[in-house]
Every structure is written in C-alpha cells, then in structure tokens.
C-alpha cells in the first residue's frame, strides 16, 4: 500500500490519485496494508485497495 504523507488514506500502487507522484518522492511511503490500518488509515475510495482485484 502507498500513503501520501499528511493523509489518512492508503492506496494501491497503481491508484490514479497518486500516479503522478514519483516513486522516489519523500512524501510517499510504501507499507503493508495491516500497518496502514494500524496507523488509523482508511482505504482509498477510488482504487479500493481492500477489494480483491479481478483476475487478468
């Protein structure tokens, strides 16, 4: 999961809301979903990271 510093939402790595932020950005953190939830973060309503992805 990805979290943008200063926000309380976690996103899939391919979320449209954070796609323009470079992977090297200091304010973008990658961590496991359980840790994001433990920090009090909630899932993004756009990418819905708690829903299973459809098979490709």
PDB file of N, CA and C in Angstrom:
ATOM      1  N   UNK A   1       0.837  -1.168   0.000  1.00  0.00           N
ATOM      2  CA  UNK A   1       0.000   0.000   0.000  1.00  0.00           C
ATOM      3  C   UNK A   1       0.888   1.239   0.000  1.00  0.00           C
ATOM      4  N   UNK A   2       0.332   2.329  -0.514  1.00  0.00           N
ATOM      5  CA  UNK A   2       1.053   3.605  -0.549  1.00  0.00           C
ATOM      6  C   UNK A   2       0.270   4.620   0.272  1.00  0.00           C
ATOM      7  N   UNK A   3       0.987   5.434   1.014  1.00  0.00           N
ATOM      8  CA  UNK A   3       0.384   6.515   1.797  1.00  0.00           C
ATOM      9  C   UNK A   3       1.134   7.791   1.476  1.00  0.00           C
ATOM     10  N   UNK A   4       0.393   8.831   1.162  1.00  0.00           N
ATOM     11  CA  UNK A   4       0.967  10.149   0.930  1.00  0.00           C
ATOM     12  C   UNK A   4       1.048  10.852   2.281  1.00  0.00           C
ATOM     13  N   UNK A   5       2.212  11.345   2.619  1.00  0.00           N
ATOM     14  CA  UNK A   5       2.428  11.995   3.893  1.00  0.00           C
ATOM     15  C   UNK A   5       1.376  13.082   4.133  1.00  0.00           C
ATOM     16  N   UNK A   6       0.855  13.103   5.354  1.00  0.00           N
ATOM     17  CA  UNK A   6      -0.133  14.111   5.709  1.00  0.00           C
ATOM     18  C   UNK A   6      -1.563  13.692   5.418  1.00  0.00           C
ATOM     19  N   UNK A   7      -1.742  12.478   4.900  1.00  0.00           N
ATOM     20  CA  UNK A   7      -3.097  11.987   4.615  1.00  0.00           C
ATOM     21  C   UNK A   7      -3.378  10.758   5.461  1.00  0.00           C
ATOM     22  N   UNK A   8      -4.614  10.366   5.516  1.00  0.00           N
ATOM     23  CA  UNK A   8      -5.028   9.197   6.292  1.00  0.00           C
ATOM     24  C   UNK A   8      -5.671   8.138   5.401  1.00  0.00           C
ATOM     25  N   UNK A   9      -5.292   8.117   4.129  1.00  0.00           N
ATOM     26  CA  UNK A   9      -5.813   7.111   3.195  1.00  0.00           C
ATOM     27  C   UNK A   9      -4.659   6.311   2.619  1.00  0.00           C
ATOM     28  N   UNK A  10      -4.890   5.012   2.445  1.00  0.00           N
ATOM     29  CA  UNK A  10      -3.886   4.207   1.766  1.00  0.00           C
ATOM     30  C   UNK A  10      -4.427   3.780   0.407  1.00  0.00           C
ATOM     31  N   UNK A  11      -3.498   3.612  -0.532  1.00  0.00           N
ATOM     32  CA  UNK A  11      -3.826   3.392  -1.938  1.00  0.00           C
ATOM     33  C   UNK A  11      -3.081   2.187  -2.495  1.00  0.00           C
ATOM     34  N   UNK A  12      -3.632   1.618  -3.571  1.00  0.00           N
ATOM     35  CA  UNK A  12      -2.884   0.636  -4.350  1.00  0.00           C
ATOM     36  C   UNK A  12      -1.744   1.391  -5.025  1.00  0.00           C
ATOM     37  N   UNK A  13      -0.685   0.681  -5.387  1.00  0.00           N
ATOM     38  CA  UNK A  13       0.445   1.348  -6.033  1.00  0.00           C
ATOM     39  C   UNK A  13       0.064   1.951  -7.382  1.00  0.00           C
ATOM     40  N   UNK A  14      -0.995   1.435  -8.020  1.00  0.00           N
ATOM     41  CA  UNK A  14      -1.410   1.935  -9.329  1.00  0.00           C
ATOM     42  C   UNK A  14      -2.616   2.884  -9.256  1.00  0.00           C
ATOM     43  N   UNK A  15      -2.914   3.420  -8.078  1.00  0.00           N
ATOM     44  CA  UNK A  15      -4.064   4.307  -7.901  1.00  0.00           C
ATOM     45  C   UNK A  15      -3.915   5.583  -8.740  1.00  0.00           C
ATOM     46  N   UNK A  16      -4.983   5.983  -9.402  1.00  0.00           N
ATOM     47  CA  UNK A  16      -4.977   7.179 -10.243  1.00  0.00           C
ATOM     48  C   UNK A  16      -4.713   8.455  -9.429  1.00  0.00           C
ATOM     49  N   UNK A  17      -5.069   8.457  -8.161  1.00  0.00           N
ATOM     50  CA  UNK A  17      -4.889   9.660  -7.341  1.00  0.00           C
ATOM     51  C   UNK A  17      -3.430   9.927  -6.985  1.00  0.00           C
ATOM     52  N   UNK A  18      -2.593   8.898  -7.043  1.00  0.00           N
ATOM     53  CA  UNK A  18      -1.184   9.096  -6.686  1.00  0.00           C
ATOM     54  C   UNK A  18      -0.237   8.742  -7.826  1.00  0.00           C
ATOM     55  N   UNK A  19      -0.762   8.445  -9.010  1.00  0.00           N
ATOM     56  CA  UNK A  19       0.084   8.000 -10.121  1.00  0.00           C
ATOM     57  C   UNK A  19       1.085   9.056 -10.596  1.00  0.00           C
ATOM     58  N   UNK A  20       0.790  10.326 -10.391  1.00  0.00           N
ATOM     59  CA  UNK A  20       1.695  11.385 -10.840  1.00  0.00           C
ATOM     60  C   UNK A  20       2.822  11.674  -9.845  1.00  0.00           C
ATOM     61  N   UNK A  21       2.777  11.002  -8.706  1.00  0.00           N
ATOM     62  CA  UNK A  21       3.821  11.188  -7.704  1.00  0.00           C
ATOM     63  C   UNK A  21       4.909  10.150  -7.979  1.00  0.00           C
ATOM     64  N   UNK A  22       6.107  10.592  -8.151  1.00  0.00           N
ATOM     65  CA  UNK A  22       7.205   9.687  -8.474  1.00  0.00           C
ATOM     66  C   UNK A  22       7.501   8.710  -7.349  1.00  0.00           C
ATOM     67  N   UNK A  23       8.024   7.541  -7.702  1.00  0.00           N
ATOM     68  CA  UNK A  23       8.358   6.516  -6.712  1.00  0.00           C
ATOM     69  C   UNK A  23       9.408   6.988  -5.714  1.00  0.00           C
ATOM     70  N   UNK A  24      10.206   7.953  -6.095  1.00  0.00           N
ATOM     71  CA  UNK A  24      11.273   8.441  -5.227  1.00  0.00           C
ATOM     72  C   UNK A  24      10.828   9.607  -4.341  1.00  0.00           C
ATOM     73  N   UNK A  25       9.575   9.995  -4.438  1.00  0.00           N
ATOM     74  CA  UNK A  25       9.079  11.126  -3.652  1.00  0.00           C
ATOM     75  C   UNK A  25       9.224  10.845  -2.154  1.00  0.00           C
ATOM     76  N   UNK A  26       9.750  11.822  -1.436  1.00  0.00           N
ATOM     77  CA  UNK A  26       9.972  11.657   0.003  1.00  0.00           C
ATOM     78  C   UNK A  26       8.666  11.581   0.788  1.00  0.00           C
ATOM     79  N   UNK A  27       7.588  12.144   0.246  1.00  0.00           N
ATOM     80  CA  UNK A  27       6.331  12.162   0.982  1.00  0.00           C
ATOM     81  C   UNK A  27       5.403  10.996   0.629  1.00  0.00           C
ATOM     82  N   UNK A  28       5.934   9.984  -0.057  1.00  0.00           N
ATOM     83  CA  UNK A  28       5.156   8.800  -0.415  1.00  0.00           C
ATOM     84  C   UNK A  28       5.786   7.588   0.252  1.00  0.00           C
ATOM     85  N   UNK A  29       5.017   6.899   1.062  1.00  0.00           N
ATOM     86  CA  UNK A  29       5.526   5.770   1.830  1.00  0.00           C
ATOM     87  C   UNK A  29       4.844   4.480   1.389  1.00  0.00           C
ATOM     88  N   UNK A  30       5.598   3.408   1.311  1.00  0.00           N
ATOM     89  CA  UNK A  30       5.064   2.095   0.972  1.00  0.00           C
ATOM     90  C   UNK A  30       5.123   1.216   2.210  1.00  0.00           C
ATOM     91  N   UNK A  31       3.997   0.572   2.546  1.00  0.00           N
ATOM     92  CA  UNK A  31       3.963  -0.300   3.706  1.00  0.00           C
ATOM     93  C   UNK A  31       2.848  -1.323   3.566  1.00  0.00           C
ATOM     94  N   UNK A  32       2.882  -2.379   4.366  1.00  0.00           N
ATOM     95  CA  UNK A  32       1.830  -3.401   4.297  1.00  0.00           C
ATOM     96  C   UNK A  32       0.465  -2.826   4.702  1.00  0.00           C
ATOM     97  N   UNK A  33      -0.587  -3.402   4.151  1.00  0.00           N
ATOM     98  CA  UNK A  33      -1.959  -2.949   4.439  1.00  0.00           C
ATOM     99  C   UNK A  33      -2.250  -2.977   5.941  1.00  0.00           C
ATOM    100  N   UNK A  34      -1.822  -4.033   6.626  1.00  0.00           N
ATOM    101  CA  UNK A  34      -2.093  -4.157   8.059  1.00  0.00           C
ATOM    102  C   UNK A  34      -1.463  -3.004   8.842  1.00  0.00           C
ATOM    103  N   UNK A  35      -0.260  -2.594   8.453  1.00  0.00           N
ATOM    104  CA  UNK A  35       0.398  -1.484   9.140  1.00  0.00           C
ATOM    105  C   UNK A  35      -0.325  -0.168   8.858  1.00  0.00           C
ATOM    106  N   UNK A  36      -0.777   0.018   7.631  1.00  0.00           N
ATOM    107  CA  UNK A  36      -1.525   1.230   7.291  1.00  0.00           C
ATOM    108  C   UNK A  36      -2.801   1.312   8.130  1.00  0.00           C
ATOM    109  N   UNK A  37      -3.502   0.195   8.244  1.00  0.00           N
ATOM    110  CA  UNK A  37      -4.729   0.162   9.043  1.00  0.00           C
ATOM    111  C   UNK A  37      -4.421   0.394  10.522  1.00  0.00           C
ATOM    112  N   UNK A  38      -3.314  -0.173  11.005  1.00  0.00           N
ATOM    113  CA  UNK A  38      -2.926   0.001  12.403  1.00  0.00           C
ATOM    114  C   UNK A  38      -2.612   1.460  12.721  1.00  0.00           C
ATOM    115  N   UNK A  39      -2.182   2.219  11.728  1.00  0.00           N
ATOM    116  CA  UNK A  39      -1.896   3.642  11.904  1.00  0.00           C
ATOM    117  C   UNK A  39      -3.172   4.483  11.859  1.00  0.00           C
ATOM    118  N   UNK A  40      -4.299   3.841  11.651  1.00  0.00           N
ATOM    119  CA  UNK A  40      -5.565   4.567  11.613  1.00  0.00           C
ATOM    120  C   UNK A  40      -5.945   5.060  10.233  1.00  0.00           C
ATOM    121  N   UNK A  41      -5.248   4.586   9.206  1.00  0.00           N
ATOM    122  CA  UNK A  41      -5.556   4.996   7.839  1.00  0.00           C
ATOM    123  C   UNK A  41      -6.734   4.187   7.300  1.00  0.00           C
ATOM    124  N   UNK A  42      -7.437   4.769   6.358  1.00  0.00           N
ATOM    125  CA  UNK A  42      -8.583   4.115   5.745  1.00  0.00           C
ATOM    126  C   UNK A  42      -8.317   3.914   4.250  1.00  0.00           C
ATOM    127  N   UNK A  43      -8.997   2.938   3.635  1.00  0.00           N
ATOM    128  CA  UNK A  43      -8.756   2.664   2.215  1.00  0.00           C
ATOM    129  C   UNK A  43      -9.282   3.780   1.313  1.00  0.00           C
ATOM    130  N   UNK A  44      -8.571   4.015   0.228  1.00  0.00           N
ATOM    131  CA  UNK A  44      -8.969   4.987  -0.787  1.00  0.00           C
ATOM    132  C   UNK A  44     -10.296   4.563  -1.404  1.00  0.00           C
ATOM    133  N   UNK A  45     -11.171   5.514  -1.626  1.00  0.00           N
ATOM    134  CA  UNK A  45     -12.466   5.218  -2.228  1.00  0.00           C
ATOM    135  C   UNK A  45     -12.380   5.043  -3.744  1.00  0.00           C
ATOM    136  N   UNK A  46     -11.285   5.505  -4.350  1.00  0.00           N
ATOM    137  CA  UNK A  46     -11.113   5.401  -5.798  1.00  0.00           C
ATOM    138  C   UNK A  46     -10.554   4.032  -6.179  1.00  0.00           C
ATOM    139  N   UNK A  47      -9.405   3.666  -5.605  1.00  0.00           N
ATOM    140  CA  UNK A  47      -8.767   2.401  -6.002  1.00  0.00           C
ATOM    141  C   UNK A  47      -9.238   1.207  -5.164  1.00  0.00           C
ATOM    142  N   UNK A  48      -9.913   1.446  -4.065  1.00  0.00           N
ATOM    143  CA  UNK A  48     -10.471   0.413  -3.194  1.00  0.00           C
ATOM    144  C   UNK A  48      -9.480  -0.717  -2.923  1.00  0.00           C
ATOM    145  N   UNK A  49      -8.386  -0.413  -2.214  1.00  0.00           N
ATOM    146  CA  UNK A  49      -7.348  -1.404  -2.007  1.00  0.00           C
ATOM    147  C   UNK A  49      -7.766  -2.617  -1.169  1.00  0.00           C
ATOM    148  N   UNK A  50      -8.885  -2.558  -0.485  1.00  0.00           N
ATOM    149  CA  UNK A  50      -9.339  -3.706   0.312  1.00  0.00           C
ATOM    150  C   UNK A  50     -10.157  -4.704  -0.512  1.00  0.00           C
ATOM    151  N   UNK A  51     -10.519  -4.324  -1.709  1.00  0.00           N
ATOM    152  CA  UNK A  51     -11.259  -5.246  -2.575  1.00  0.00           C
ATOM    153  C   UNK A  51     -10.271  -6.087  -3.369  1.00  0.00           C
ATOM    154  N   UNK A  52     -10.609  -7.324  -3.589  1.00  0.00           N
ATOM    155  CA  UNK A  52      -9.753  -8.180  -4.405  1.00  0.00           C
ATOM    156  C   UNK A  52      -9.776  -7.690  -5.833  1.00  0.00           C
ATOM    157  N   UNK A  53      -8.607  -7.726  -6.478  1.00  0.00           N
ATOM    158  CA  UNK A  53      -8.541  -7.335  -7.878  1.00  0.00           C
ATOM    159  C   UNK A  53      -9.109  -8.458  -8.732  1.00  0.00           C
ATOM    160  N   UNK A  54      -9.775  -8.081  -9.800  1.00  0.00           N
ATOM    161  CA  UNK A  54     -10.319  -9.059 -10.737  1.00  0.00           C
ATOM    162  C   UNK A  54      -9.163  -9.765 -11.442  1.00  0.00           C
ATOM    163  N   UNK A  55      -9.296 -11.056 -11.707  1.00  0.00           N
ATOM    164  CA  UNK A  55      -8.232 -11.760 -12.423  1.00  0.00           C
ATOM    165  C   UNK A  55      -8.018 -11.191 -13.810  1.00  0.00           C
ATOM    166  N   UNK A  56      -6.762 -11.155 -14.238  1.00  0.00           N
ATOM    167  CA  UNK A  56      -6.446 -10.592 -15.556  1.00  0.00           C
ATOM    168  C   UNK A  56      -6.639 -11.620 -16.628  1.00  0.00           C
TER     169      UNK A  56
END
